Tab-separated table of N, CA and C and ligand atoms in Angstrom:
chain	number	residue	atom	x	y	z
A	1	UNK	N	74.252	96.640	128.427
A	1	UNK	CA	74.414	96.441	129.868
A	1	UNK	C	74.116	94.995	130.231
A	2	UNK	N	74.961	94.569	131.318
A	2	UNK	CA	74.535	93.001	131.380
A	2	UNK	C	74.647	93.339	133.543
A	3	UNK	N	73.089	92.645	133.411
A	3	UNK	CA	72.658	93.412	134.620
A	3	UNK	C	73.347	92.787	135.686
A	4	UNK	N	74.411	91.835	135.621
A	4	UNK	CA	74.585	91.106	137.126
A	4	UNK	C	76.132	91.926	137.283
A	5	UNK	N	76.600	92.956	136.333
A	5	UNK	CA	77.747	93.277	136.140
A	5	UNK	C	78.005	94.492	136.854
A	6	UNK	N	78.866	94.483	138.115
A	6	UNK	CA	78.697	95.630	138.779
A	6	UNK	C	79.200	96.861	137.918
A	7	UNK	N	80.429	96.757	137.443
A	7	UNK	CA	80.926	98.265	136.895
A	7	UNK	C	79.659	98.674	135.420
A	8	UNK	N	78.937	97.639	134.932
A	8	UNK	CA	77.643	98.171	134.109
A	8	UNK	C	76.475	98.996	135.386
A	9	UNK	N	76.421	98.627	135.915
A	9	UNK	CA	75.555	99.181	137.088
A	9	UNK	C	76.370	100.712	137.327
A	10	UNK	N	78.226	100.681	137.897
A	10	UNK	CA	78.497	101.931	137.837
A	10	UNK	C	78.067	102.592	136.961
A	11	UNK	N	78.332	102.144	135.682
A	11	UNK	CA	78.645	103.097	134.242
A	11	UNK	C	77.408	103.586	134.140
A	12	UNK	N	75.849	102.791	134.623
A	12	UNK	CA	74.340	102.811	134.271
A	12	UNK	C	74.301	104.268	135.422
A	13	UNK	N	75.047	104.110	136.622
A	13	UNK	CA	74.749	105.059	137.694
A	13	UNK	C	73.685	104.148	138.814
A	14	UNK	N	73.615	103.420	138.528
A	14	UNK	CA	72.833	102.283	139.866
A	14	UNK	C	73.420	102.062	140.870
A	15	UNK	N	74.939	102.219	140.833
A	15	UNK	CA	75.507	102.412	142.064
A	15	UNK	C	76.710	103.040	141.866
A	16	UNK	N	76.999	104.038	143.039
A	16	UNK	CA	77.897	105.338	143.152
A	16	UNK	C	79.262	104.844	143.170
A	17	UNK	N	80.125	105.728	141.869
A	17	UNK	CA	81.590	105.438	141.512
A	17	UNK	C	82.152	106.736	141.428
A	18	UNK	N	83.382	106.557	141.814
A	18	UNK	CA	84.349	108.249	141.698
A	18	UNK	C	84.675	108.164	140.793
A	19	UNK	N	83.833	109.091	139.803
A	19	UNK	CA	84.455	109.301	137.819
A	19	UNK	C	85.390	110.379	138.333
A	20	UNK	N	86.646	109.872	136.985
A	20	UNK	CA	87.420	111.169	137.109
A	20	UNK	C	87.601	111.042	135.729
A	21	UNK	N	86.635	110.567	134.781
A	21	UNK	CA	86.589	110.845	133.152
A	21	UNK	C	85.489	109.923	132.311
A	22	UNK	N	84.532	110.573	131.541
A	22	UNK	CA	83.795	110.117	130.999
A	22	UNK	C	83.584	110.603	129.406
A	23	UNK	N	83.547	109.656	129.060
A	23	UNK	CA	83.199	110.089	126.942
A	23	UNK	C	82.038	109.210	126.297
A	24	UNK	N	82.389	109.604	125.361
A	24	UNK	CA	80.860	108.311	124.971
A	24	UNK	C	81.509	106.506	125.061
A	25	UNK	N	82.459	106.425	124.846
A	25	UNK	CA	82.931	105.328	124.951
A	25	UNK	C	83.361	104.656	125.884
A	26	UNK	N	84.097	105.447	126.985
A	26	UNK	CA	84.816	104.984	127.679
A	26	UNK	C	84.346	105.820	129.225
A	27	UNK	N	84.607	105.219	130.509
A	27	UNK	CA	84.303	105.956	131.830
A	27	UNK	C	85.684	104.979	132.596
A	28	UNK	N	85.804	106.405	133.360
A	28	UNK	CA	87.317	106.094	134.516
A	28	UNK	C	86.622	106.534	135.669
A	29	UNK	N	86.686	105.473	136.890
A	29	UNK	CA	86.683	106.146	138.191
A	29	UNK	C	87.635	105.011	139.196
A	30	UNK	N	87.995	105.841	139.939
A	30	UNK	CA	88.981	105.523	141.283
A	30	UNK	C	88.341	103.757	141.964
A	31	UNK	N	89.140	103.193	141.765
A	31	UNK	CA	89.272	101.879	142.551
A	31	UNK	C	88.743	102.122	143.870
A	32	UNK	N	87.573	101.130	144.354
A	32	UNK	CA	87.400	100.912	145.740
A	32	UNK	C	88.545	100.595	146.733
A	33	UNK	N	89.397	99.298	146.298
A	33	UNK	CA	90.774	99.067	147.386
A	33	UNK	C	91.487	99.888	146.413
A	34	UNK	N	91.878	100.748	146.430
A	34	UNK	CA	93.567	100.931	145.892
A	34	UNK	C	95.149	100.639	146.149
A	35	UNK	N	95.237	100.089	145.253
A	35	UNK	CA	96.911	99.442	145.727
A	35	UNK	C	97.939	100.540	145.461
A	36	UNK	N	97.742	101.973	144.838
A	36	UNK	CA	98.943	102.721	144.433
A	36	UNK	C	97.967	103.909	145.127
A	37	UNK	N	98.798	105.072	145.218
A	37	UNK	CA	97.963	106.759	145.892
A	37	UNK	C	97.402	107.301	144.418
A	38	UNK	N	97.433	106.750	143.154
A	38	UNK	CA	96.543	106.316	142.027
A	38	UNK	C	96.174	105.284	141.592
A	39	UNK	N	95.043	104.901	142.062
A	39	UNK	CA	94.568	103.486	141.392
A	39	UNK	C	93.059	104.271	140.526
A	40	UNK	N	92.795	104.110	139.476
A	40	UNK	CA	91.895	104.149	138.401
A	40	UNK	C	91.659	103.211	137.418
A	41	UNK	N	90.035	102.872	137.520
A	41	UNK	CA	89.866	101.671	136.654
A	41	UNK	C	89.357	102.319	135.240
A	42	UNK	N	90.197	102.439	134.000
A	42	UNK	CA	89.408	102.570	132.962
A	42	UNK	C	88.324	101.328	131.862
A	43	UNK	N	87.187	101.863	131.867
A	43	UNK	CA	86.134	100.813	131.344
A	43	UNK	C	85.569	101.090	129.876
A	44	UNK	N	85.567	100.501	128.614
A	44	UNK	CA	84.336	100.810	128.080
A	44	UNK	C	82.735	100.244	128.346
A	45	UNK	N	82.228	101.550	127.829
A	45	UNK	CA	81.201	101.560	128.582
A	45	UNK	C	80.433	100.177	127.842
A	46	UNK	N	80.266	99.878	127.026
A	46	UNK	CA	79.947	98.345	126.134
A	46	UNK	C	80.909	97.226	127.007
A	47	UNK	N	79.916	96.347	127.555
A	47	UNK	CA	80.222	94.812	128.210
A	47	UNK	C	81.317	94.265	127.210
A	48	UNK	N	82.202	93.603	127.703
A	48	UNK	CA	82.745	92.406	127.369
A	48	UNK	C	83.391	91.578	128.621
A	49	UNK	N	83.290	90.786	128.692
A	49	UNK	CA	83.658	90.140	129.903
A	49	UNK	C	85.011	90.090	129.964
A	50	UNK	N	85.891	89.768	129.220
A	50	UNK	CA	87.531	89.937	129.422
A	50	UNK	C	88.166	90.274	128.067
A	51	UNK	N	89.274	90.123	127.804
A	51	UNK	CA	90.704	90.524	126.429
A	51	UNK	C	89.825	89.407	125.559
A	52	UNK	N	89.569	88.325	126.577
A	52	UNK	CA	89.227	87.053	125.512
A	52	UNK	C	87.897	87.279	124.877
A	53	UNK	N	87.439	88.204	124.798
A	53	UNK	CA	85.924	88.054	124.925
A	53	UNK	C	85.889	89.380	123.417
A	54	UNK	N	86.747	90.043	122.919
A	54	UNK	CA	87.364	90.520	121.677
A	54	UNK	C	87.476	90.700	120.354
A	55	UNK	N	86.984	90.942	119.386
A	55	UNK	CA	87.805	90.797	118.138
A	55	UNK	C	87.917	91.934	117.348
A	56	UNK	N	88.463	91.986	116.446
A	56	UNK	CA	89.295	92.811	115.343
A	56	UNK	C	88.110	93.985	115.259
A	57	UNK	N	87.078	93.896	114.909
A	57	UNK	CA	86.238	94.832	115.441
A	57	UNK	C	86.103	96.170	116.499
A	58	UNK	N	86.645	95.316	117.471
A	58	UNK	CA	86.705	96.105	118.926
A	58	UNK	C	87.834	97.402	118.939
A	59	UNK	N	88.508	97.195	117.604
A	59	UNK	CA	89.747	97.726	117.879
A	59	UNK	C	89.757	99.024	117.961
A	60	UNK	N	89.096	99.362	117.540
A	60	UNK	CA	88.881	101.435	117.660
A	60	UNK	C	88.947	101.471	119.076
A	61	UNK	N	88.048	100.481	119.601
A	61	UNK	CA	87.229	101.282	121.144
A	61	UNK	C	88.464	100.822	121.803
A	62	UNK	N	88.999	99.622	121.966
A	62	UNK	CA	89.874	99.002	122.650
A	62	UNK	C	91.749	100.212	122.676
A	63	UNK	N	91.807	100.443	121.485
A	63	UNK	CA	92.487	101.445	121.058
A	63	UNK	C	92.408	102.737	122.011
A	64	UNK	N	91.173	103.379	122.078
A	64	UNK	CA	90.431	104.123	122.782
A	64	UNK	C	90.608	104.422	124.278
A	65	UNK	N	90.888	103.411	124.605
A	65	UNK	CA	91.154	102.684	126.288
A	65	UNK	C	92.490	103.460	126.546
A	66	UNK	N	93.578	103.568	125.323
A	66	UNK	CA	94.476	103.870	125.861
A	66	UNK	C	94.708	105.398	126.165
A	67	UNK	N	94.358	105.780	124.781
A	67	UNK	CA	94.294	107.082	124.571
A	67	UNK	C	93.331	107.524	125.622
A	68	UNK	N	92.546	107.225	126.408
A	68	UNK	CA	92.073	107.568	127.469
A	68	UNK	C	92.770	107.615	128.569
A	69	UNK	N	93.697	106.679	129.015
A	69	UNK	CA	94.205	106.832	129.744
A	69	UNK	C	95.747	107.541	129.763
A	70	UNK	N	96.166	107.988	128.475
A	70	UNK	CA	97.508	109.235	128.420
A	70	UNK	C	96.448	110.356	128.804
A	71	UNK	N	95.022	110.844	128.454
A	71	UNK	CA	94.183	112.034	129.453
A	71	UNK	C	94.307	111.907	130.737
A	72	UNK	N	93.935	110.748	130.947
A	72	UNK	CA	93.878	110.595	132.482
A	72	UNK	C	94.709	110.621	133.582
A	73	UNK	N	95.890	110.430	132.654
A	73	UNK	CA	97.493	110.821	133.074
A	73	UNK	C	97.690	111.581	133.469
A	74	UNK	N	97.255	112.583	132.365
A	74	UNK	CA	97.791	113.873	132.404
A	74	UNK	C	97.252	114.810	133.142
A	75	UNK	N	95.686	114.197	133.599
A	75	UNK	CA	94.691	115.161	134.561
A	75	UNK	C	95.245	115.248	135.957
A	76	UNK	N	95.474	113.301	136.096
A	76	UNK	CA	95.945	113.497	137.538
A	76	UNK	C	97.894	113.658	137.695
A	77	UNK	N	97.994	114.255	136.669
A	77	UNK	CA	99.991	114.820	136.999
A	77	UNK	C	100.274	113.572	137.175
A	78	UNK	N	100.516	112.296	136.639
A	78	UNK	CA	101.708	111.594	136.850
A	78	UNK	C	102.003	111.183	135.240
A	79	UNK	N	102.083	112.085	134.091
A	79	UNK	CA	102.757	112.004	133.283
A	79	UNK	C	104.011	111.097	133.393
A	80	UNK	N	104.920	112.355	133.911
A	80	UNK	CA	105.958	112.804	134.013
A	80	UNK	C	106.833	111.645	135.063
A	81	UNK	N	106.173	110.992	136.116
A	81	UNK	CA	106.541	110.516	136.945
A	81	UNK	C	106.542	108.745	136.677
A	82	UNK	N	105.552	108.672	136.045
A	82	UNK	CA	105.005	107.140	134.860
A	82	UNK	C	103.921	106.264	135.637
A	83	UNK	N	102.902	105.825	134.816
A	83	UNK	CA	101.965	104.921	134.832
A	83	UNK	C	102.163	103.621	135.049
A	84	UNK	N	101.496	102.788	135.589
A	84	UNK	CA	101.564	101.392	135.075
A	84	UNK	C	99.965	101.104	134.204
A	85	UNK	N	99.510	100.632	133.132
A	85	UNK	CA	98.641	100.055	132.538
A	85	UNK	C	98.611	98.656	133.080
A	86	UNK	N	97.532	97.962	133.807
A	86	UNK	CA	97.543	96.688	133.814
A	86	UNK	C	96.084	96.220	133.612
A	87	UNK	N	95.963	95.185	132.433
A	87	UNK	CA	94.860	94.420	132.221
A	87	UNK	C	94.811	93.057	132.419
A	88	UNK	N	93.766	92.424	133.345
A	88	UNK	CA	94.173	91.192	133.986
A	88	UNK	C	93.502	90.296	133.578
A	89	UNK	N	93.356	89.444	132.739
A	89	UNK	CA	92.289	88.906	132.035
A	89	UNK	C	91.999	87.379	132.864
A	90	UNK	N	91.157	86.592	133.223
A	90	UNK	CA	90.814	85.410	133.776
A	90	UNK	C	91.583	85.583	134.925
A	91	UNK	N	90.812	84.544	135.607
A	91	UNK	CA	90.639	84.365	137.511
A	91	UNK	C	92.412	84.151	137.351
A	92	UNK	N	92.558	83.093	136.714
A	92	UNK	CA	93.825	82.779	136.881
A	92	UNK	C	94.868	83.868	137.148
A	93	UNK	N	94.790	85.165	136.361
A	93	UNK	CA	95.369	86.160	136.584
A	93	UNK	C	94.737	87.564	137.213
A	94	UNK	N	93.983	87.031	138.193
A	94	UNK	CA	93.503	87.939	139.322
A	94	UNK	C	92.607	88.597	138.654
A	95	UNK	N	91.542	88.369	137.547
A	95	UNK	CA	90.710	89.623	137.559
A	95	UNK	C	89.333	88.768	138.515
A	96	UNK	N	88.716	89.650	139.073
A	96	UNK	CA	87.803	89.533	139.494
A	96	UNK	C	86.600	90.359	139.556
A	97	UNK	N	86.292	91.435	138.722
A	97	UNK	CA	85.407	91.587	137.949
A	97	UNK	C	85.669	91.431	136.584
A	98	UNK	N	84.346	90.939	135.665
A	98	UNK	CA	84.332	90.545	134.514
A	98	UNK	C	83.726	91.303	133.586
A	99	UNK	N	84.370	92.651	133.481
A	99	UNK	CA	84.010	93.360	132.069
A	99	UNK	C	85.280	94.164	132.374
A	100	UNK	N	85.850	94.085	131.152
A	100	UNK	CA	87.062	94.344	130.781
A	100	UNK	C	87.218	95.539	131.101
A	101	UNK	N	88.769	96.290	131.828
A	101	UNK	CA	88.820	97.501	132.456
A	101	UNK	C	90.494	97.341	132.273
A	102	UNK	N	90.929	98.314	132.263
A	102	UNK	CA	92.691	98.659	132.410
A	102	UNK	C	92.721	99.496	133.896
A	103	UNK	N	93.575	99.071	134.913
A	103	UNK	CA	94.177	99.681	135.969
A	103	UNK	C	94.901	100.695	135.446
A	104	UNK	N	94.508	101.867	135.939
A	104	UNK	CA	96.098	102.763	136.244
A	104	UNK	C	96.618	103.007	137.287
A	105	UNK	N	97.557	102.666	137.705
A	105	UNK	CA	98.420	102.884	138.887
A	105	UNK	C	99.641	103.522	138.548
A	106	UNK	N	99.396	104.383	139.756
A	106	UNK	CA	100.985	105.347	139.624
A	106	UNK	C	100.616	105.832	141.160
A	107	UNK	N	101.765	107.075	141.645
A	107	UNK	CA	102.426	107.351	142.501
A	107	UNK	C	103.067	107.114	143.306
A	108	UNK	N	103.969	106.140	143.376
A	108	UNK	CA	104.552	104.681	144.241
A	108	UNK	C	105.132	104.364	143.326
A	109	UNK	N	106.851	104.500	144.078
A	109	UNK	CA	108.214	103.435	142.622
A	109	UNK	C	107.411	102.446	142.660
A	110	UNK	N	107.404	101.680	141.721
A	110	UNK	CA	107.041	100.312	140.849
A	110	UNK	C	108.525	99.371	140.442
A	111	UNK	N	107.942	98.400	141.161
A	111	UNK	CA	109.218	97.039	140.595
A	111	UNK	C	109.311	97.122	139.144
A	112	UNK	N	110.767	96.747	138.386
A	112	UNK	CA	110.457	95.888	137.185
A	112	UNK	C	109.703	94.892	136.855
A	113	UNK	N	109.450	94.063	138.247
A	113	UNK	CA	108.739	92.740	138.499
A	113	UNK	C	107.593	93.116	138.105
A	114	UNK	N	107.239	92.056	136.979
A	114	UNK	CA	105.676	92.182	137.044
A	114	UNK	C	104.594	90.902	137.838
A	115	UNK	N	105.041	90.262	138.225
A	115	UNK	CA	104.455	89.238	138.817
A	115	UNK	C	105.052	88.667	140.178
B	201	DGP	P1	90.422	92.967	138.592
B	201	DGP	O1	90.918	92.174	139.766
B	201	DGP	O2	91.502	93.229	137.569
B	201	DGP	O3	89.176	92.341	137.999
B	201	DGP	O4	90.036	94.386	139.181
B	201	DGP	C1	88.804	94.679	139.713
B	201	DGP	C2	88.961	95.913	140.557
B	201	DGP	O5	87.683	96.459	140.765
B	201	DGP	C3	89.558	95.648	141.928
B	201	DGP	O6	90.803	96.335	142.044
B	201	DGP	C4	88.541	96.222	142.910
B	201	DGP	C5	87.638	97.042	142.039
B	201	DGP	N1	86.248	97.055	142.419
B	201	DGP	C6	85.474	95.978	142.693
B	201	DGP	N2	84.227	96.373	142.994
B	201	DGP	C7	84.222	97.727	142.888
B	201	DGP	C8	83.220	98.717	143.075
B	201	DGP	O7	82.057	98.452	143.384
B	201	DGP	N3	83.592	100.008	142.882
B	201	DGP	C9	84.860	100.359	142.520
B	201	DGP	N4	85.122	101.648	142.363
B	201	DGP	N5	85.827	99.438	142.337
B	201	DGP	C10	85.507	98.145	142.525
């Protein structure tokens, strides 16, 4: 845990998050702003500050992330209808918390556009 890190504080339970999935590795709960009628942030529960922050090591858990989120898919029904996965790594590309998390967004057509 790295204490100035809010979603370590969620994951610790120091401050209140809408889980909608937890394992030993990994915890999902619902985005404060949401930009889609599904926004879910998946986290492992182990700090890293961004993609960059990584290595070859990580790869089970990082791996993990995903396969968490085809569950999480499938809990909240938008299989079928499709996900977006987005991981935003440095300010430059909008992340603004710093321990690495994948968005899921769905229920809302989605551009091809990604940027
Ligand atoms: P990013 O910009 O990729 O670092 O995404 C961070 C997301 O985290 C952003 O969509 C808003 C969300 N967020 C920030 N603070 C909190 C919080 O305290 N609780 C929850 N549930 N989400 C938060």
């Amino acid at each position: 845990m790295t204490s100035d890190c809010i979603f370590c504080k969620i994951i610790a339970g120091e401050i209140p998050g809408q889980f909608v999935y937890q394992d030993e590795q990994v915890v999902a709960f619902r985005d404060i702003h949401p930009i889609a009628p599904t926004h879910i942030l998946i986290a492992p529960r182990k700090h890293f500050d961004s993609v960059h922050h990584v290595d070859a090591s990580d790869e089970p858990l990082l791996g993990h992330l995903f396969t968490a989120a085809r569950l999480i898919a499938e809990q909240e029904k938008v299989s079928q209808s499709g996900y977006r996965l987005v991981v935003n790594t440095g300010a430059g590309a909008g992340q603004t918390v710093f321990h690495i998390h994948m968005h899921l967004l769905a229920g809302k057509p989605m551009s091809d556009k990604l940027v």
